[in-house]
N, CA, C and O atoms as CSV, one atom per row, in Angstrom:
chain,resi,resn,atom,element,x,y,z
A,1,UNK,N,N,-6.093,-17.366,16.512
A,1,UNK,CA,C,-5.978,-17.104,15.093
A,1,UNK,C,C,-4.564,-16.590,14.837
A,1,UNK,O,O,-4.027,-15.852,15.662
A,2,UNK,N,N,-3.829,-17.036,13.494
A,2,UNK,CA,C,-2.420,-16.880,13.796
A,2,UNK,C,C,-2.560,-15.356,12.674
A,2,UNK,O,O,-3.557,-14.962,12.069
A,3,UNK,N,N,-1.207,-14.781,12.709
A,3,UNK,CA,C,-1.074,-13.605,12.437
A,3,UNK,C,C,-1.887,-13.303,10.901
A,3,UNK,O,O,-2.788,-12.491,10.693
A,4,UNK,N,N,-1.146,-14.373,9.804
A,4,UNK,CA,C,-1.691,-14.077,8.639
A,4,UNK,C,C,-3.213,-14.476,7.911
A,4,UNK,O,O,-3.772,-14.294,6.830
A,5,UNK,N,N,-3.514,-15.164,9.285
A,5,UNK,CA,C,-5.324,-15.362,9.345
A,5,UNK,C,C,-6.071,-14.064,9.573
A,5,UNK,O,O,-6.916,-13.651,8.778
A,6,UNK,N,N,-5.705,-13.392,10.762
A,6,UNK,CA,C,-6.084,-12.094,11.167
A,6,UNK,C,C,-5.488,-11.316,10.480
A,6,UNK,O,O,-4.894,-10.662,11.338
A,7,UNK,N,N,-5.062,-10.684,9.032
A,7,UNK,CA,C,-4.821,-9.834,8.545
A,7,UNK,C,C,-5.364,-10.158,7.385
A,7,UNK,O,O,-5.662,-9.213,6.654
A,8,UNK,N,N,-5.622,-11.472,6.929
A,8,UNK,CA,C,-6.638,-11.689,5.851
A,8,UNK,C,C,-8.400,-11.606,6.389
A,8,UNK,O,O,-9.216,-11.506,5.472
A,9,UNK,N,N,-8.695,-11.629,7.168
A,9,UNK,CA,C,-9.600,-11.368,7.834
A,9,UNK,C,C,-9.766,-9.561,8.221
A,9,UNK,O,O,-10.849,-8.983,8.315
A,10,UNK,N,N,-8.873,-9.139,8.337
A,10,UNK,CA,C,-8.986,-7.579,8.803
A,10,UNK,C,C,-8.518,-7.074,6.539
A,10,UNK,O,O,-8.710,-5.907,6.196
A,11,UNK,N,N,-8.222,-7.650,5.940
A,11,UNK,CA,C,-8.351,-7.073,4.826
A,11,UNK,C,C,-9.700,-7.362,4.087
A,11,UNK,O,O,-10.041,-6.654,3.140
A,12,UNK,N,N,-10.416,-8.339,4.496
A,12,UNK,CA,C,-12.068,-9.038,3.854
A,12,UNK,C,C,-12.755,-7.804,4.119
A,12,UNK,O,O,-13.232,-7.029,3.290
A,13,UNK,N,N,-12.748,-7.657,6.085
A,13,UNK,CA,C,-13.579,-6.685,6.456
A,13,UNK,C,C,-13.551,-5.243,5.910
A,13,UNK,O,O,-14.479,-4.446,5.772
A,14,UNK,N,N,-12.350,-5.133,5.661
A,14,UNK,CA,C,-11.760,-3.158,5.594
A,14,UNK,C,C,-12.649,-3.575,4.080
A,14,UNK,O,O,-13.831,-3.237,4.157
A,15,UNK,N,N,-12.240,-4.288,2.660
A,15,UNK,CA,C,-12.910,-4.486,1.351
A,15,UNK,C,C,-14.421,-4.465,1.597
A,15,UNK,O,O,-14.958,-3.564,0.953
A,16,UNK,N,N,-15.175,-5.116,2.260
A,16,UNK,CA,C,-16.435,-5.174,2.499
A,16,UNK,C,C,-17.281,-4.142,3.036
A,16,UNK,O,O,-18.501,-4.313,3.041
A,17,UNK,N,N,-16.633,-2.822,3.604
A,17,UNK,CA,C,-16.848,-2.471,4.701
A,17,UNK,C,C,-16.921,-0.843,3.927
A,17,UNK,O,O,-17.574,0.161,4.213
A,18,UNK,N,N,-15.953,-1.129,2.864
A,18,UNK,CA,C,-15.611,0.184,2.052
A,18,UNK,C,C,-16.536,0.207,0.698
A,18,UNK,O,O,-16.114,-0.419,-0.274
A,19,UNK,N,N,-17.795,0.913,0.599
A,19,UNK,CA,C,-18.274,0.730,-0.655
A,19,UNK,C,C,-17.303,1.296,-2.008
A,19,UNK,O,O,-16.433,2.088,-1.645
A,20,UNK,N,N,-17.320,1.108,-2.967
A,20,UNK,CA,C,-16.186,1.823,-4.333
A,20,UNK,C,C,-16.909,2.573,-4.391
A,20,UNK,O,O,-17.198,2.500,-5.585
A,21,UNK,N,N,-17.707,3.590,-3.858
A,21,UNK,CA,C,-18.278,4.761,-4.464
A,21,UNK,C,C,-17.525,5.706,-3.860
A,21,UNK,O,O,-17.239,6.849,-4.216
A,22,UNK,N,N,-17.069,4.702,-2.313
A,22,UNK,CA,C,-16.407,6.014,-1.298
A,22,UNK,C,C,-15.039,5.695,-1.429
A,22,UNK,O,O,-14.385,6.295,-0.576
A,23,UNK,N,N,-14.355,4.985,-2.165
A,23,UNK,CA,C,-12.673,5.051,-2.367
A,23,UNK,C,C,-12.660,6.019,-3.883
A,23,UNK,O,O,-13.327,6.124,-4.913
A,24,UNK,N,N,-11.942,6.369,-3.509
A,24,UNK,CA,C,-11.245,7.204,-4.715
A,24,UNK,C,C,-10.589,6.214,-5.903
A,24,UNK,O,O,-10.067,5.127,-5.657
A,25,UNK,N,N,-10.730,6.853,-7.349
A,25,UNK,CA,C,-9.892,5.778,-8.102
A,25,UNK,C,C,-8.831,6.652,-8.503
A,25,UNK,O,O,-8.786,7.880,-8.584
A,26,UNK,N,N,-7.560,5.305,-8.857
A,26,UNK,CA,C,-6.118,6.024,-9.026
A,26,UNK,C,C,-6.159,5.958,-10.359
A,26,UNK,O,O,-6.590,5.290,-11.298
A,27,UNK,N,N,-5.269,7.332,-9.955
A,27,UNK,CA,C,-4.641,7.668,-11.698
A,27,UNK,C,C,-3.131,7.633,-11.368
A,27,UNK,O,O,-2.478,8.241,-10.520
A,28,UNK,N,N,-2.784,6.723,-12.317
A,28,UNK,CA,C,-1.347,5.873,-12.589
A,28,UNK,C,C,-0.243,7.111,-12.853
A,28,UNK,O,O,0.828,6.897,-12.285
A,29,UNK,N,N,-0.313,8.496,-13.687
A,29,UNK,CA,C,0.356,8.854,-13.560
A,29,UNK,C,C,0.744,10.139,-12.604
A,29,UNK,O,O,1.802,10.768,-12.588
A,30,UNK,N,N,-0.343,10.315,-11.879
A,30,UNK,CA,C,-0.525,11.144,-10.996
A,30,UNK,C,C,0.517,10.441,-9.851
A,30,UNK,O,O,1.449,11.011,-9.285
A,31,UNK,N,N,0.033,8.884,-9.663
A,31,UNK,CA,C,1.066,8.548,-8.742
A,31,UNK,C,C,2.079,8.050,-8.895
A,31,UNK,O,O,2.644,7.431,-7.994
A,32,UNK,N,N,2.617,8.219,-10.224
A,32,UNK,CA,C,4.447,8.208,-10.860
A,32,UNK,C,C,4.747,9.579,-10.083
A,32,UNK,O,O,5.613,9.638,-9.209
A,33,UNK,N,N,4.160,10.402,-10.372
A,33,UNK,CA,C,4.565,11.907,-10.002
A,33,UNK,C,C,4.855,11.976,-8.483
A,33,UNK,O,O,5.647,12.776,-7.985
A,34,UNK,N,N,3.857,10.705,-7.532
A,34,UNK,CA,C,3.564,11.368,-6.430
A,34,UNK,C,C,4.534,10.501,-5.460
A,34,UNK,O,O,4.791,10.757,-4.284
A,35,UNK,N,N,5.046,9.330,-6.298
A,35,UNK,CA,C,6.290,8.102,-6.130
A,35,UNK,C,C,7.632,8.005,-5.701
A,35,UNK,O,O,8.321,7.050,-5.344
A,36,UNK,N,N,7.918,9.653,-5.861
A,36,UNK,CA,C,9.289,10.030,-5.067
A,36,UNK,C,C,9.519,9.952,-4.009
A,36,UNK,O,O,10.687,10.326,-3.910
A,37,UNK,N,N,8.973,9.566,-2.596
A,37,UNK,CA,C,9.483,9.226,-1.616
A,37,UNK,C,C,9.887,7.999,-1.482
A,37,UNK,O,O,10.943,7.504,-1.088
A,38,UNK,N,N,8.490,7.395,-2.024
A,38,UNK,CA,C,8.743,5.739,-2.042
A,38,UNK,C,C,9.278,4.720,-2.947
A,38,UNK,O,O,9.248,3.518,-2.681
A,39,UNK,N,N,9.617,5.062,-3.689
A,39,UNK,CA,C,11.210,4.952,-4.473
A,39,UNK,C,C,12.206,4.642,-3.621
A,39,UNK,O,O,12.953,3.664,-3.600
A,40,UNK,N,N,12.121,5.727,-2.816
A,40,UNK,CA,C,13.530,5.469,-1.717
A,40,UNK,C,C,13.904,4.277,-1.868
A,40,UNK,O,O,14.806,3.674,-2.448
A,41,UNK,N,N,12.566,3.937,-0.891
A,41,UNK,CA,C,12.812,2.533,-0.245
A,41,UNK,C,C,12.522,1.048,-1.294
A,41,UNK,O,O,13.067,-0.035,-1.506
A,42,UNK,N,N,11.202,1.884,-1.789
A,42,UNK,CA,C,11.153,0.210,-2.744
A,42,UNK,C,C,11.611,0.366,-4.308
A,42,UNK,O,O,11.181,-0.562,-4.992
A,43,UNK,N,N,12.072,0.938,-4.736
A,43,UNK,CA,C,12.656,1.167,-5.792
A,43,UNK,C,C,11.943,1.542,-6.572
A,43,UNK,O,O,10.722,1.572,-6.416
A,44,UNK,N,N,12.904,2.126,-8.179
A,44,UNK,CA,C,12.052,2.765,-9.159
A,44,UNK,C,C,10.679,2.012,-9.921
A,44,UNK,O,O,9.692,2.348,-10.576
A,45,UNK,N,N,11.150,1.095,-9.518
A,45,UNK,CA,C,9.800,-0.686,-10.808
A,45,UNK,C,C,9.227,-0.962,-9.648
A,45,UNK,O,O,8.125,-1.408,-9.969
A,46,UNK,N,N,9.310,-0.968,-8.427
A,46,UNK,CA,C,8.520,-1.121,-6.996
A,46,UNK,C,C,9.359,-2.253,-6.355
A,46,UNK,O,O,8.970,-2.641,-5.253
A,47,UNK,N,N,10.280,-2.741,-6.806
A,47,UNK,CA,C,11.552,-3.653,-6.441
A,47,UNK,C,C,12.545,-3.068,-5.579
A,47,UNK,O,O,13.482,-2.316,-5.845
A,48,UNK,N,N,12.157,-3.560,-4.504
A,48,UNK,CA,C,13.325,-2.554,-3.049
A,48,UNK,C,C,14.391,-3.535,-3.603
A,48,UNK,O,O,14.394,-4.698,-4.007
A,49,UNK,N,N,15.452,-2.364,-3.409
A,49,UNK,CA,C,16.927,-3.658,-3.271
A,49,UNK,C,C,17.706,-3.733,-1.983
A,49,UNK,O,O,18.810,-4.276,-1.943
A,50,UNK,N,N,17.144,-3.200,-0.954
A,50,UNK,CA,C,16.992,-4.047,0.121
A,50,UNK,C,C,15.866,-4.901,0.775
A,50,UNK,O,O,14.668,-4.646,0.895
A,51,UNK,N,N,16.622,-6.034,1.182
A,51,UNK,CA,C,15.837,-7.423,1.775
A,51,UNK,C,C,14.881,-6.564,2.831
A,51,UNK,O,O,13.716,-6.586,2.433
A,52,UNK,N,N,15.037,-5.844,4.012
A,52,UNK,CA,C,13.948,-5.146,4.593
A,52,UNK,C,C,12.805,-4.827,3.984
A,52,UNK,O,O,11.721,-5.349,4.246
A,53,UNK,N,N,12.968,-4.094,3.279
A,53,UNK,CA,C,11.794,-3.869,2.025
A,53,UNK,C,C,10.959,-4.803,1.323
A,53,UNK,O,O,11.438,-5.804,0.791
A,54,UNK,N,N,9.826,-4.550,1.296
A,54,UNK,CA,C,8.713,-4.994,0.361
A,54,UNK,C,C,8.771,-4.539,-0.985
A,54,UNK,O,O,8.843,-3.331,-1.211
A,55,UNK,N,N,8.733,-5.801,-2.369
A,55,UNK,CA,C,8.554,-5.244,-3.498
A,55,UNK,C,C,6.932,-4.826,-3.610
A,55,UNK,O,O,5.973,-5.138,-2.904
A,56,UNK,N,N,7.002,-4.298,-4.360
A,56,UNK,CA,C,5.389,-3.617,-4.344
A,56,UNK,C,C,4.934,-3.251,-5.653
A,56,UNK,O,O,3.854,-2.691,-5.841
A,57,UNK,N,N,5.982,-3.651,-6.832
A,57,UNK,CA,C,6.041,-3.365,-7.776
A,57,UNK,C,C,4.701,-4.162,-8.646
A,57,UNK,O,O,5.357,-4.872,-9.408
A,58,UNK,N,N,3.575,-4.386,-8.895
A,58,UNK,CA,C,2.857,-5.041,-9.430
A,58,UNK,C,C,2.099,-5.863,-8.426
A,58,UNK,O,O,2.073,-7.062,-8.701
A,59,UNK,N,N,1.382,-5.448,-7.163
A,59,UNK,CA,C,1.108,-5.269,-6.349
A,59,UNK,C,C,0.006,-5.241,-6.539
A,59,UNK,O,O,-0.345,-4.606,-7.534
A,60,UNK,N,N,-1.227,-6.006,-5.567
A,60,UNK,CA,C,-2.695,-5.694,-6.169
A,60,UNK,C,C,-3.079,-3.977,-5.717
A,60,UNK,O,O,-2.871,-3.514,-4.595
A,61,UNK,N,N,-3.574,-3.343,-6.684
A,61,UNK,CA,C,-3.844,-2.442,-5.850
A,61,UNK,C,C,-4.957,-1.877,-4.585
A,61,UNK,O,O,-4.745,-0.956,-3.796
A,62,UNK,N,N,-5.942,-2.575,-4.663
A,62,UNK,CA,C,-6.763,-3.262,-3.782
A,62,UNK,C,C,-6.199,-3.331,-2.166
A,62,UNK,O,O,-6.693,-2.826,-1.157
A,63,UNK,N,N,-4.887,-4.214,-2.339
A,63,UNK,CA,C,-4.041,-4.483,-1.149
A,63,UNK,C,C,-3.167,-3.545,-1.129
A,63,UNK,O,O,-2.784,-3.316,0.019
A,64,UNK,N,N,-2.558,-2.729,-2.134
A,64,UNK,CA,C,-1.733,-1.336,-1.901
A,64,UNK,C,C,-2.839,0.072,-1.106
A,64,UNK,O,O,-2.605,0.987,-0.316
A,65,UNK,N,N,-3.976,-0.377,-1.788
A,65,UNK,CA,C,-4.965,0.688,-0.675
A,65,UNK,C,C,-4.779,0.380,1.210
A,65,UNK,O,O,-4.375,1.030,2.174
A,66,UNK,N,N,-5.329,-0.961,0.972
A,66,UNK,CA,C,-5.593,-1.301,2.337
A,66,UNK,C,C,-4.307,-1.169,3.345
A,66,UNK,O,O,-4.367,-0.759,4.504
A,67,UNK,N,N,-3.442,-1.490,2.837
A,67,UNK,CA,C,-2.131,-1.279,3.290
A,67,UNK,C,C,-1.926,0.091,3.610
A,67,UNK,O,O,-2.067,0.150,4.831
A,68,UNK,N,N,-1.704,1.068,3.230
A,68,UNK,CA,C,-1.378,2.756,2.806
A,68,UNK,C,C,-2.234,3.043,4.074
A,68,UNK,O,O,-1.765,3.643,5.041
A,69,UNK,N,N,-3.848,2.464,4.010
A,69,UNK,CA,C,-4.957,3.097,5.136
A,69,UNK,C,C,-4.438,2.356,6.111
A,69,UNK,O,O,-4.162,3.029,7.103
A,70,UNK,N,N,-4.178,1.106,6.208
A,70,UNK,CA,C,-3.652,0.311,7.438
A,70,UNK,C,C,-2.724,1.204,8.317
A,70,UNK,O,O,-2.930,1.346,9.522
A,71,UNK,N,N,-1.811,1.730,7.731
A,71,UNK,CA,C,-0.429,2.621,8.160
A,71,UNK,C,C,-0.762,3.682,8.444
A,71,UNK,O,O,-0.320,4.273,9.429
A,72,UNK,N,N,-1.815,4.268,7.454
A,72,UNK,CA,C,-2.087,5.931,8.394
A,72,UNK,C,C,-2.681,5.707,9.486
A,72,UNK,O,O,-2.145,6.183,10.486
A,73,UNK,N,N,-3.905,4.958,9.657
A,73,UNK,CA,C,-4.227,4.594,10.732
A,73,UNK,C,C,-4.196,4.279,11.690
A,73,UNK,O,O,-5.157,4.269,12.459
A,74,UNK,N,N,-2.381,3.708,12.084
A,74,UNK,CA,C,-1.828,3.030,12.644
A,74,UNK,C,C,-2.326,1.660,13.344
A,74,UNK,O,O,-2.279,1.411,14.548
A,75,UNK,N,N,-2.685,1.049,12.583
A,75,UNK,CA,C,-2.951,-0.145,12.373
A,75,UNK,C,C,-2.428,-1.392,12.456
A,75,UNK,O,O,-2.909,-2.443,12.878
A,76,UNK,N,N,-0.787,-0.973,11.734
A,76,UNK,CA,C,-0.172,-2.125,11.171
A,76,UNK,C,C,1.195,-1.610,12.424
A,76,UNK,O,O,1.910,-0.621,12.587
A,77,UNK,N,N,1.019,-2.776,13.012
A,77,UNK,CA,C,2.814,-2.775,14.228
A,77,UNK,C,C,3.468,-3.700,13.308
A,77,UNK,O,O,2.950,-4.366,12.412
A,78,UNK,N,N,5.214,-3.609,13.830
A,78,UNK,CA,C,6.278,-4.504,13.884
A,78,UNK,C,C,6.875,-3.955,12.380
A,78,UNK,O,O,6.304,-3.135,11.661
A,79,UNK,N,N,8.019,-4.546,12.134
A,79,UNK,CA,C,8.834,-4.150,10.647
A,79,UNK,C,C,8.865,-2.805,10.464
A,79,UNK,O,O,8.922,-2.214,11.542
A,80,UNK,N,N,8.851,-2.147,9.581
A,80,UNK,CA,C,8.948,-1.298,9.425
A,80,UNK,C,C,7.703,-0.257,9.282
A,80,UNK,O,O,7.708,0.714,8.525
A,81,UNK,N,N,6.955,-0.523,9.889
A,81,UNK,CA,C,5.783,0.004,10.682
A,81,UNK,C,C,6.087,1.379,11.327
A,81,UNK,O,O,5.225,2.106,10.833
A,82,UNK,N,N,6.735,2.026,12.042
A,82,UNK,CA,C,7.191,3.074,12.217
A,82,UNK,C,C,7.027,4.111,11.313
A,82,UNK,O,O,6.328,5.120,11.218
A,83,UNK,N,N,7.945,3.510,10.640
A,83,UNK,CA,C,8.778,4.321,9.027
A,83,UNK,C,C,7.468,4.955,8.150
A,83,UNK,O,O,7.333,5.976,7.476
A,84,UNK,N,N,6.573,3.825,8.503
A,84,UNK,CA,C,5.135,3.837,7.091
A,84,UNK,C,C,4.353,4.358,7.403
A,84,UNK,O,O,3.601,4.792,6.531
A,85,UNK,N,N,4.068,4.615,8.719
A,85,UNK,CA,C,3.187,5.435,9.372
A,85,UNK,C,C,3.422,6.952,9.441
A,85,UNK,O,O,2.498,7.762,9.360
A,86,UNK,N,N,4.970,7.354,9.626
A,86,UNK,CA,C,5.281,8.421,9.331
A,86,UNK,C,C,4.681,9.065,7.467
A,86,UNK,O,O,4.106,10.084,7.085
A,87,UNK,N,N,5.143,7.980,6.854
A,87,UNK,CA,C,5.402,8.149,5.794
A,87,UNK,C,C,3.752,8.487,4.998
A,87,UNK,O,O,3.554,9.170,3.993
A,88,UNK,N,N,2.777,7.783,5.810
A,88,UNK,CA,C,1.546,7.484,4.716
A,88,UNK,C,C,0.334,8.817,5.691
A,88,UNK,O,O,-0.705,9.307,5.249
A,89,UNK,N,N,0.933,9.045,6.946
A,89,UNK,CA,C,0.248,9.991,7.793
A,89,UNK,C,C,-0.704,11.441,7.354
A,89,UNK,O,O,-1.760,11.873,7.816
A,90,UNK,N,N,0.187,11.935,6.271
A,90,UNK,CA,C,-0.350,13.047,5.327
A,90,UNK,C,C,-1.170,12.922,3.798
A,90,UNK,O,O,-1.849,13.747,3.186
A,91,UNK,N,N,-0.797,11.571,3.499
A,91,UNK,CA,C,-1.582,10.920,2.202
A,91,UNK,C,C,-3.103,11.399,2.400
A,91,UNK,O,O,-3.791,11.184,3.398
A,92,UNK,N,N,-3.490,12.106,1.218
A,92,UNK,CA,C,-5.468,12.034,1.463
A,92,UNK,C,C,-5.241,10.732,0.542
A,92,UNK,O,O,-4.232,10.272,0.007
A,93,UNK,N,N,-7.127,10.162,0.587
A,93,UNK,CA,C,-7.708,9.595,-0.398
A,93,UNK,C,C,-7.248,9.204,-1.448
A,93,UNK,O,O,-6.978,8.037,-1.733
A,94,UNK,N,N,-7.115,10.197,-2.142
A,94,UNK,CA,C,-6.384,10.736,-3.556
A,94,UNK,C,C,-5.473,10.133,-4.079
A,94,UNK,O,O,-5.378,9.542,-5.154
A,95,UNK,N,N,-4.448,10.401,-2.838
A,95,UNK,CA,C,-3.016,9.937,-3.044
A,95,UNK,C,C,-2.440,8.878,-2.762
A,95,UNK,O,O,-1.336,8.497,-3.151
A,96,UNK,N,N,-3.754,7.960,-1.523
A,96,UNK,CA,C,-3.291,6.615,-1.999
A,96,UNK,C,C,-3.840,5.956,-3.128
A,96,UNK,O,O,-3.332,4.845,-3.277
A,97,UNK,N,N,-4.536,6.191,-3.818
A,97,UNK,CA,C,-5.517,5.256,-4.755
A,97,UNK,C,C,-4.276,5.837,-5.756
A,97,UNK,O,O,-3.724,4.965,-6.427
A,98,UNK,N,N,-3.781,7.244,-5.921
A,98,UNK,CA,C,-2.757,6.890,-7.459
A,98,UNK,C,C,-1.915,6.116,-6.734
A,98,UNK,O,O,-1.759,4.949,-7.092
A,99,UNK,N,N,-1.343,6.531,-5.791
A,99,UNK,CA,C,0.043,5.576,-5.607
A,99,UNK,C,C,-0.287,4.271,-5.729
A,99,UNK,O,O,0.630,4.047,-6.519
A,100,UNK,N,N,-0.944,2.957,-5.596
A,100,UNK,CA,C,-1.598,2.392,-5.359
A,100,UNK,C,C,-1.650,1.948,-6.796
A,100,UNK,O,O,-0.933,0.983,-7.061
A,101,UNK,N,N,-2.364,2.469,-7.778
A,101,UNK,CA,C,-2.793,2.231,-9.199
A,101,UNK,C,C,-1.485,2.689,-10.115
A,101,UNK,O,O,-1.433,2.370,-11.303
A,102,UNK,N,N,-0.578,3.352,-9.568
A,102,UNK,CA,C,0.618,3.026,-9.858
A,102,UNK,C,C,1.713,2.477,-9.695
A,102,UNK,O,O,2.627,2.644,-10.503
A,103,UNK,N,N,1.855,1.579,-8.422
A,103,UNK,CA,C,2.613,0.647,-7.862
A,103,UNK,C,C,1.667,-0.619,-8.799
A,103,UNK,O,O,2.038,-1.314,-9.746
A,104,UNK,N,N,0.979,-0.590,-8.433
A,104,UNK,CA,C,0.188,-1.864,-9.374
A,104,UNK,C,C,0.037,-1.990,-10.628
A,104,UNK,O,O,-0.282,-3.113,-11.020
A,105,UNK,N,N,0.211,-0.919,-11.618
A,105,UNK,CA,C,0.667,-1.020,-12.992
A,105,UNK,C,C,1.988,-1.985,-13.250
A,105,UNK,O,O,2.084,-2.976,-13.973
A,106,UNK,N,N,2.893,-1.395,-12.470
A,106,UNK,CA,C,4.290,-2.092,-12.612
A,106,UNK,C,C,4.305,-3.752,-12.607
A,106,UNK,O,O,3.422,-4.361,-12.003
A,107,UNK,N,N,5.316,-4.414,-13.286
A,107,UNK,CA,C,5.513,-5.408,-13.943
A,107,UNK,C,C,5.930,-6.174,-12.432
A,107,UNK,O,O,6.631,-5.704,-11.536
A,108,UNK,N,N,5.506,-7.001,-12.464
A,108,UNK,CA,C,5.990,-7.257,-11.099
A,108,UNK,C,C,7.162,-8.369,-11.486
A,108,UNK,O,O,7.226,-8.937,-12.577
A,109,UNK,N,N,8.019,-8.554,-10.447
A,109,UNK,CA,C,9.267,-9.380,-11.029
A,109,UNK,C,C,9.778,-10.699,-9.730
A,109,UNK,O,O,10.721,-11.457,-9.959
């Protein structure tokens, strides 16, 4: 199974697997507030302006969850995998579903 088979497959399961009673829902401006690190890297609209970077700006948030848990979990190797794991390690619940519902508000471009 090639890479982006098995990560659409490991995102079906993690969705299926997670009832919505037990994810938290985001509040958009809680995670404007909570957006200052990750700005850094992907910019203020969720548009990194470096090529390394992922835009994330309008982003499902669905897949901004799974992603965020992917990384604390350490889950996700290669790219900048390191960096995100540091980065998402202290996130509760909470704080990915705003970040998440606020990366995904944004206009995507």
């Amino acid at each position: 199974m090639d890479k982006w088979k098995k990560r659409v497959a490991m995102f079906a399961l993690v969705s299926m697997t997670l009832p919505a009673t037990l994810q938290a829902e985001g509040d958009i401006e809680a995670g404007k507030e909570k957006a200052g690190p990750c700005v850094v890297c992907h910019g203020k609209d969720g548009r990194a302006a470096i090529e390394a970077y992922p835009h994330i700006g309008g982003q499902h948030e669905a897949y901004l969850v799974y992603a965020l848990k992917a990384y604390k979990e350490n889950l996700r190797r290669g790219g900048q995998a390191a960096i995100m794991q540091g980065m998402a390690a202290n996130l509760s619940e909470q704080d990915i579903a705003d970040l998440a519902a606020y990366f995904a508000s944004l206009e995507r471009k």
